[in-house]
Amino acid sequence: MKPLEDYLIVDFSQFLSGPSASLRLADLGARVIKIEKPGTGDICRTLYTSDLIMNGESSVFHTINRNKESFAIDFKQPEELQKLKKLLAKADVVMHNFRPGVMERIGLSYDDVKAINPTVVYASISGFGNHPELKDLPGQDLLLQSLTALTWLSGNQEDGPVPMGLSIVDMLAGAHLAQGILAALYRKASQNIGGTVQVSMLESAFDFQFETITTFFNDGGELPVRTKTNNAHAYLGAPYGIYETKNGYLALAMGSIPVLASLLKCDELLQFPENKFTLRDEIKNILASHLLTQETQFWLDILEPADIWCAGVLNYEQLFKEDGFKVLEFTQQVEMLDGYSYKTTRCPIKIDGEYFTSTKGSPKLGQDNERIIKEFIA
């Protein structure tokens, strides 16, 4: 039995942040009913990645909405809203990621839902919270990365701002919402009390940088300075970074420069008996030139037995051939109601020695209407 079995989540959220939270709850056993607009559904159904269409819809939608049900209903219509409220009255969690004020205008605010479901956990993600001067700004991942200084931590010193290659703020906000929901469900189970859980993408992006922000506040307000080359962390000295080799790339984490000089037989590094932060560009330049002289595996064969923190740098094609990936069995095959099958990732959480998998794929728009109406509304 999965930990969240018998819990009902009604999810109004779209795109990535909210659905990523309900995906994790579904993986842990909750029943997730996705509320969608008739005809078009979640906008993410047509938000294509690399123009990849899977069974007529976006790969992004299939990835983040597996293991859920779809209930298509135009809840802006008073008659349909009343039907929907019958479902909400039986939900453990109601969640959305609309801008502040939208659910209130519809008649589905926390107070509205609480009136029919006193112990409901009402969870929401917004871009910027409820602050009057911020709440109407668009909560889009790239914009949030840019507004929260994240883009000044990646890349090299002269690169300008560099965004992360993933919708990282969406995923962080979704993870935080799932954490908050789980805490609220624990309180509900132990005290029979509901309540609200609120997460903003803005605050999630700030929290992601707790280490660097704390350093900034306590380091005289000095801005983080990325190294000129091979940057990987603006607040860490050499050798921390990724270096090109004769046939690929090598990642080096923290380490003693004199030890590296000896192991790599790099005499130029011997002039640095101390790993001073101010010398990191000079040290990295020497390392970068030296590591180009041999292939990645040559260096790994020297560094790994010496317990130096290092790794080869893999792309997807290389990664999926690695035994370290295969042994985890991190992929699963899921199937939609119409028989369409696709390969995707599984839940990364293990409880009592067991991972959580499910063969249930993403839902077609409105595919569960008849069953949901019969069970909760009729």
PDB file of N, CA, C and O in Angstrom, residues 11-25 34 42 44 47 60 64-65 68 95-98 124-127 139-141 167-178 181 199-201 204:
ATOM      1  N   ASP A  11      -6.905  18.897  -8.702  1.00  0.00           N
ATOM      2  CA  ASP A  11      -5.832  19.773  -9.168  1.00  0.00           C
ATOM      3  C   ASP A  11      -6.283  20.620 -10.354  1.00  0.00           C
ATOM      4  O   ASP A  11      -6.557  20.107 -11.436  1.00  0.00           O
ATOM      5  N   PHE A  12      -6.341  21.933 -10.142  1.00  0.00           N
ATOM      6  CA  PHE A  12      -6.696  22.883 -11.201  1.00  0.00           C
ATOM      7  C   PHE A  12      -5.466  23.398 -11.944  1.00  0.00           C
ATOM      8  O   PHE A  12      -5.603  24.177 -12.879  1.00  0.00           O
ATOM      9  N   SER A  13      -4.282  23.020 -11.528  1.00  0.00           N
ATOM     10  CA  SER A  13      -3.070  23.664 -12.040  1.00  0.00           C
ATOM     11  C   SER A  13      -2.729  23.229 -13.459  1.00  0.00           C
ATOM     12  O   SER A  13      -3.123  22.164 -13.924  1.00  0.00           O
ATOM     13  N   GLN A  14      -1.969  24.097 -14.137  1.00  0.00           N
ATOM     14  CA  GLN A  14      -1.543  23.864 -15.520  1.00  0.00           C
ATOM     15  C   GLN A  14      -0.034  24.082 -15.630  1.00  0.00           C
ATOM     16  O   GLN A  14       0.628  24.448 -14.675  1.00  0.00           O
ATOM     17  N   PHE A  15       0.465  23.878 -16.840  1.00  0.00           N
ATOM     18  CA  PHE A  15       1.890  24.041 -17.138  1.00  0.00           C
ATOM     19  C   PHE A  15       2.727  23.066 -16.315  1.00  0.00           C
ATOM     20  O   PHE A  15       2.462  21.872 -16.319  1.00  0.00           O
ATOM     21  N   LEU A  16       3.723  23.576 -15.558  1.00  0.00           N
ATOM     22  CA  LEU A  16       4.705  22.689 -14.942  1.00  0.00           C
ATOM     23  C   LEU A  16       4.693  22.697 -13.414  1.00  0.00           C
ATOM     24  O   LEU A  16       4.759  21.647 -12.788  1.00  0.00           O
ATOM     25  N   SER A  17       4.635  23.862 -12.809  1.00  0.00           N
ATOM     26  CA  SER A  17       4.874  23.942 -11.363  1.00  0.00           C
ATOM     27  C   SER A  17       3.844  23.158 -10.560  1.00  0.00           C
ATOM     28  O   SER A  17       4.202  22.254  -9.784  1.00  0.00           O
ATOM     29  N   GLY A  18       2.562  23.480 -10.713  1.00  0.00           N
ATOM     30  CA  GLY A  18       1.518  22.765  -9.980  1.00  0.00           C
ATOM     31  C   GLY A  18       1.436  21.293 -10.355  1.00  0.00           C
ATOM     32  O   GLY A  18       1.424  20.417  -9.479  1.00  0.00           O
ATOM     33  N   PRO A  19       1.372  20.980 -11.650  1.00  0.00           N
ATOM     34  CA  PRO A  19       1.323  19.568 -12.050  1.00  0.00           C
ATOM     35  C   PRO A  19       2.521  18.745 -11.576  1.00  0.00           C
ATOM     36  O   PRO A  19       2.387  17.546 -11.344  1.00  0.00           O
ATOM     37  N   SER A  20       3.696  19.366 -11.423  1.00  0.00           N
ATOM     38  CA  SER A  20       4.847  18.601 -10.910  1.00  0.00           C
ATOM     39  C   SER A  20       4.616  18.214  -9.456  1.00  0.00           C
ATOM     40  O   SER A  20       5.047  17.146  -9.011  1.00  0.00           O
ATOM     41  N   ALA A  21       3.923  19.066  -8.699  1.00  0.00           N
ATOM     42  CA  ALA A  21       3.601  18.751  -7.299  1.00  0.00           C
ATOM     43  C   ALA A  21       2.584  17.619  -7.230  1.00  0.00           C
ATOM     44  O   ALA A  21       2.743  16.665  -6.465  1.00  0.00           O
ATOM     45  N   SER A  22       1.527  17.710  -8.021  1.00  0.00           N
ATOM     46  CA  SER A  22       0.496  16.662  -7.967  1.00  0.00           C
ATOM     47  C   SER A  22       1.010  15.343  -8.550  1.00  0.00           C
ATOM     48  O   SER A  22       0.562  14.268  -8.141  1.00  0.00           O
ATOM     49  N   LEU A  23       1.973  15.402  -9.470  1.00  0.00           N
ATOM     50  CA  LEU A  23       2.596  14.180  -9.983  1.00  0.00           C
ATOM     51  C   LEU A  23       3.285  13.422  -8.855  1.00  0.00           C
ATOM     52  O   LEU A  23       3.149  12.200  -8.731  1.00  0.00           O
ATOM     53  N   ARG A  24       4.027  14.154  -8.018  1.00  0.00           N
ATOM     54  CA  ARG A  24       4.725  13.490  -6.925  1.00  0.00           C
ATOM     55  C   ARG A  24       3.734  12.893  -5.926  1.00  0.00           C
ATOM     56  O   ARG A  24       3.948  11.791  -5.407  1.00  0.00           O
ATOM     57  N   LEU A  25       2.634  13.593  -5.662  1.00  0.00           N
ATOM     58  CA  LEU A  25       1.621  13.061  -4.747  1.00  0.00           C
ATOM     59  C   LEU A  25       0.949  11.828  -5.352  1.00  0.00           C
ATOM     60  O   LEU A  25       0.653  10.865  -4.640  1.00  0.00           O
ATOM     61  N   LYS A  34      -7.450  15.787 -12.374  1.00  0.00           N
ATOM     62  CA  LYS A  34      -6.998  17.014 -13.027  1.00  0.00           C
ATOM     63  C   LYS A  34      -8.202  17.724 -13.639  1.00  0.00           C
ATOM     64  O   LYS A  34      -8.900  17.145 -14.480  1.00  0.00           O
ATOM     65  N   ASP A  42      -5.509  21.564 -20.394  1.00  0.00           N
ATOM     66  CA  ASP A  42      -4.280  22.187 -19.908  1.00  0.00           C
ATOM     67  C   ASP A  42      -3.501  22.721 -21.108  1.00  0.00           C
ATOM     68  O   ASP A  42      -3.269  22.009 -22.094  1.00  0.00           O
ATOM     69  N   CYS A  44      -0.582  23.063 -21.405  1.00  0.00           N
ATOM     70  CA  CYS A  44       0.631  22.260 -21.569  1.00  0.00           C
ATOM     71  C   CYS A  44       0.440  21.121 -22.577  1.00  0.00           C
ATOM     72  O   CYS A  44       1.415  20.565 -23.076  1.00  0.00           O
ATOM     73  N   LEU A  47       2.072  22.654 -25.448  1.00  0.00           N
ATOM     74  CA  LEU A  47       3.345  23.326 -25.211  1.00  0.00           C
ATOM     75  C   LEU A  47       4.465  22.376 -25.622  1.00  0.00           C
ATOM     76  O   LEU A  47       4.940  21.572 -24.834  1.00  0.00           O
ATOM     77  N   VAL A  60       5.739  17.211 -23.012  1.00  0.00           N
ATOM     78  CA  VAL A  60       5.769  17.813 -21.674  1.00  0.00           C
ATOM     79  C   VAL A  60       4.532  17.405 -20.884  1.00  0.00           C
ATOM     80  O   VAL A  60       4.612  17.040 -19.708  1.00  0.00           O
ATOM     81  N   ILE A  64       4.534  15.002 -17.263  1.00  0.00           N
ATOM     82  CA  ILE A  64       4.223  15.551 -15.942  1.00  0.00           C
ATOM     83  C   ILE A  64       2.798  15.261 -15.475  1.00  0.00           C
ATOM     84  O   ILE A  64       2.419  15.602 -14.357  1.00  0.00           O
ATOM     85  N   ASN A  65       2.019  14.602 -16.332  1.00  0.00           N
ATOM     86  CA  ASN A  65       0.628  14.322 -15.959  1.00  0.00           C
ATOM     87  C   ASN A  65       0.275  12.838 -16.007  1.00  0.00           C
ATOM     88  O   ASN A  65      -0.905  12.483 -16.007  1.00  0.00           O
ATOM     89  N   LYS A  68      -2.634  10.308 -13.577  1.00  0.00           N
ATOM     90  CA  LYS A  68      -3.716  11.201 -13.150  1.00  0.00           C
ATOM     91  C   LYS A  68      -4.984  10.929 -13.951  1.00  0.00           C
ATOM     92  O   LYS A  68      -4.945  10.270 -14.990  1.00  0.00           O
ATOM     93  N   MET A  95      -5.896  22.181  -5.212  1.00  0.00           N
ATOM     94  CA  MET A  95      -4.706  22.959  -5.535  1.00  0.00           C
ATOM     95  C   MET A  95      -4.827  23.639  -6.894  1.00  0.00           C
ATOM     96  O   MET A  95      -5.545  23.170  -7.784  1.00  0.00           O
ATOM     97  N   HIS A  96      -4.136  24.773  -7.037  1.00  0.00           N
ATOM     98  CA  HIS A  96      -4.159  25.507  -8.314  1.00  0.00           C
ATOM     99  C   HIS A  96      -2.894  26.346  -8.431  1.00  0.00           C
ATOM    100  O   HIS A  96      -2.173  26.562  -7.453  1.00  0.00           O
ATOM    101  N   ASN A  97      -2.632  26.827  -9.646  1.00  0.00           N
ATOM    102  CA  ASN A  97      -1.528  27.778  -9.838  1.00  0.00           C
ATOM    103  C   ASN A  97      -1.972  28.969 -10.693  1.00  0.00           C
ATOM    104  O   ASN A  97      -1.200  29.505 -11.486  1.00  0.00           O
ATOM    105  N   PHE A  98      -3.224  29.389 -10.501  1.00  0.00           N
ATOM    106  CA  PHE A  98      -3.706  30.599 -11.148  1.00  0.00           C
ATOM    107  C   PHE A  98      -3.112  31.831 -10.466  1.00  0.00           C
ATOM    108  O   PHE A  98      -2.658  31.772  -9.318  1.00  0.00           O
ATOM    109  N   SER A 124      -1.720  26.474  -3.223  1.00  0.00           N
ATOM    110  CA  SER A 124      -1.583  27.273  -4.446  1.00  0.00           C
ATOM    111  C   SER A 124      -0.137  27.676  -4.695  1.00  0.00           C
ATOM    112  O   SER A 124       0.647  27.879  -3.773  1.00  0.00           O
ATOM    113  N   ILE A 125       0.180  27.772  -5.980  1.00  0.00           N
ATOM    114  CA  ILE A 125       1.451  28.341  -6.433  1.00  0.00           C
ATOM    115  C   ILE A 125       1.146  29.592  -7.239  1.00  0.00           C
ATOM    116  O   ILE A 125       0.266  29.588  -8.105  1.00  0.00           O
ATOM    117  N   SER A 126       1.864  30.658  -6.948  1.00  0.00           N
ATOM    118  CA  SER A 126       1.767  31.872  -7.760  1.00  0.00           C
ATOM    119  C   SER A 126       3.167  32.269  -8.197  1.00  0.00           C
ATOM    120  O   SER A 126       4.163  31.729  -7.692  1.00  0.00           O
ATOM    121  N   GLY A 127       3.237  33.201  -9.124  1.00  0.00           N
ATOM    122  CA  GLY A 127       4.551  33.664  -9.552  1.00  0.00           C
ATOM    123  C   GLY A 127       5.230  34.501  -8.490  1.00  0.00           C
ATOM    124  O   GLY A 127       6.396  34.298  -8.159  1.00  0.00           O
ATOM    125  N   GLY A 139       4.237  34.860 -14.040  1.00  0.00           N
ATOM    126  CA  GLY A 139       5.070  33.890 -13.337  1.00  0.00           C
ATOM    127  C   GLY A 139       5.655  32.868 -14.294  1.00  0.00           C
ATOM    128  O   GLY A 139       5.265  31.699 -14.274  1.00  0.00           O
ATOM    129  N   GLN A 140       6.608  33.273 -15.099  1.00  0.00           N
ATOM    130  CA  GLN A 140       7.225  32.394 -16.093  1.00  0.00           C
ATOM    131  C   GLN A 140       8.661  32.100 -15.677  1.00  0.00           C
ATOM    132  O   GLN A 140       9.360  32.983 -15.172  1.00  0.00           O
ATOM    133  N   ASP A 141       9.108  30.883 -15.894  1.00  0.00           N
ATOM    134  CA  ASP A 141      10.376  30.417 -15.342  1.00  0.00           C
ATOM    135  C   ASP A 141      11.565  31.287 -15.724  1.00  0.00           C
ATOM    136  O   ASP A 141      12.338  31.705 -14.851  1.00  0.00           O
ATOM    137  N   SER A 167      13.499  24.227 -16.608  1.00  0.00           N
ATOM    138  CA  SER A 167      12.551  25.130 -15.944  1.00  0.00           C
ATOM    139  C   SER A 167      12.678  24.929 -14.433  1.00  0.00           C
ATOM    140  O   SER A 167      11.770  24.435 -13.760  1.00  0.00           O
ATOM    141  N   ILE A 168      13.817  25.336 -13.919  1.00  0.00           N
ATOM    142  CA  ILE A 168      14.197  24.998 -12.552  1.00  0.00           C
ATOM    143  C   ILE A 168      13.286  25.634 -11.514  1.00  0.00           C
ATOM    144  O   ILE A 168      12.975  25.032 -10.481  1.00  0.00           O
ATOM    145  N   VAL A 169      12.833  26.875 -11.741  1.00  0.00           N
ATOM    146  CA  VAL A 169      12.003  27.553 -10.740  1.00  0.00           C
ATOM    147  C   VAL A 169      10.625  26.891 -10.672  1.00  0.00           C
ATOM    148  O   VAL A 169      10.058  26.729  -9.586  1.00  0.00           O
ATOM    149  N   ASP A 170      10.094  26.482 -11.813  1.00  0.00           N
ATOM    150  CA  ASP A 170       8.835  25.731 -11.824  1.00  0.00           C
ATOM    151  C   ASP A 170       8.956  24.485 -10.957  1.00  0.00           C
ATOM    152  O   ASP A 170       8.079  24.183 -10.138  1.00  0.00           O
ATOM    153  N   MET A 171      10.029  23.737 -11.168  1.00  0.00           N
ATOM    154  CA  MET A 171      10.196  22.469 -10.464  1.00  0.00           C
ATOM    155  C   MET A 171      10.445  22.669  -8.971  1.00  0.00           C
ATOM    156  O   MET A 171       9.951  21.900  -8.142  1.00  0.00           O
ATOM    157  N   LEU A 172      11.194  23.705  -8.626  1.00  0.00           N
ATOM    158  CA  LEU A 172      11.423  23.995  -7.218  1.00  0.00           C
ATOM    159  C   LEU A 172      10.127  24.374  -6.516  1.00  0.00           C
ATOM    160  O   LEU A 172       9.837  23.902  -5.413  1.00  0.00           O
ATOM    161  N   ALA A 173       9.333  25.230  -7.165  1.00  0.00           N
ATOM    162  CA  ALA A 173       8.049  25.639  -6.570  1.00  0.00           C
ATOM    163  C   ALA A 173       7.136  24.433  -6.406  1.00  0.00           C
ATOM    164  O   ALA A 173       6.441  24.297  -5.386  1.00  0.00           O
ATOM    165  N   GLY A 174       7.137  23.533  -7.396  1.00  0.00           N
ATOM    166  CA  GLY A 174       6.323  22.327  -7.289  1.00  0.00           C
ATOM    167  C   GLY A 174       6.770  21.444  -6.144  1.00  0.00           C
ATOM    168  O   GLY A 174       5.940  20.894  -5.395  1.00  0.00           O
ATOM    169  N   ALA A 175       8.077  21.304  -5.963  1.00  0.00           N
ATOM    170  CA  ALA A 175       8.601  20.499  -4.858  1.00  0.00           C
ATOM    171  C   ALA A 175       8.233  21.111  -3.514  1.00  0.00           C
ATOM    172  O   ALA A 175       7.846  20.408  -2.574  1.00  0.00           O
ATOM    173  N   HIS A 176       8.331  22.449  -3.423  1.00  0.00           N
ATOM    174  CA  HIS A 176       7.970  23.115  -2.173  1.00  0.00           C
ATOM    175  C   HIS A 176       6.475  22.965  -1.878  1.00  0.00           C
ATOM    176  O   HIS A 176       6.081  22.783  -0.720  1.00  0.00           O
ATOM    177  N   LEU A 177       5.647  23.043  -2.919  1.00  0.00           N
ATOM    178  CA  LEU A 177       4.211  22.882  -2.692  1.00  0.00           C
ATOM    179  C   LEU A 177       3.902  21.476  -2.203  1.00  0.00           C
ATOM    180  O   LEU A 177       3.103  21.297  -1.274  1.00  0.00           O
ATOM    181  N   ALA A 178       4.531  20.472  -2.801  1.00  0.00           N
ATOM    182  CA  ALA A 178       4.306  19.095  -2.366  1.00  0.00           C
ATOM    183  C   ALA A 178       4.723  18.926  -0.904  1.00  0.00           C
ATOM    184  O   ALA A 178       4.027  18.267  -0.115  1.00  0.00           O
ATOM    185  N   ILE A 181       2.057  20.570   1.257  1.00  0.00           N
ATOM    186  CA  ILE A 181       0.833  19.767   1.278  1.00  0.00           C
ATOM    187  C   ILE A 181       0.985  18.569   2.201  1.00  0.00           C
ATOM    188  O   ILE A 181       0.086  18.247   2.987  1.00  0.00           O
ATOM    189  N   VAL A 199       2.799  28.902  -2.010  1.00  0.00           N
ATOM    190  CA  VAL A 199       4.185  28.944  -2.487  1.00  0.00           C
ATOM    191  C   VAL A 199       4.242  29.933  -3.639  1.00  0.00           C
ATOM    192  O   VAL A 199       3.340  29.960  -4.487  1.00  0.00           O
ATOM    193  N   SER A 200       5.287  30.750  -3.666  1.00  0.00           N
ATOM    194  CA  SER A 200       5.506  31.593  -4.846  1.00  0.00           C
ATOM    195  C   SER A 200       6.793  31.159  -5.524  1.00  0.00           C
ATOM    196  O   SER A 200       7.756  30.737  -4.865  1.00  0.00           O
ATOM    197  N   MET A 201       6.800  31.254  -6.830  1.00  0.00           N
ATOM    198  CA  MET A 201       8.008  30.923  -7.579  1.00  0.00           C
ATOM    199  C   MET A 201       9.151  31.856  -7.187  1.00  0.00           C
ATOM    200  O   MET A 201      10.312  31.445  -7.127  1.00  0.00           O
ATOM    201  N   SER A 204      10.634  30.586  -3.995  1.00  0.00           N
ATOM    202  CA  SER A 204      11.328  29.322  -4.246  1.00  0.00           C
ATOM    203  C   SER A 204      12.693  29.565  -4.885  1.00  0.00           C
ATOM    204  O   SER A 204      13.676  28.897  -4.554  1.00  0.00           O
TER     205      SER A 204
END
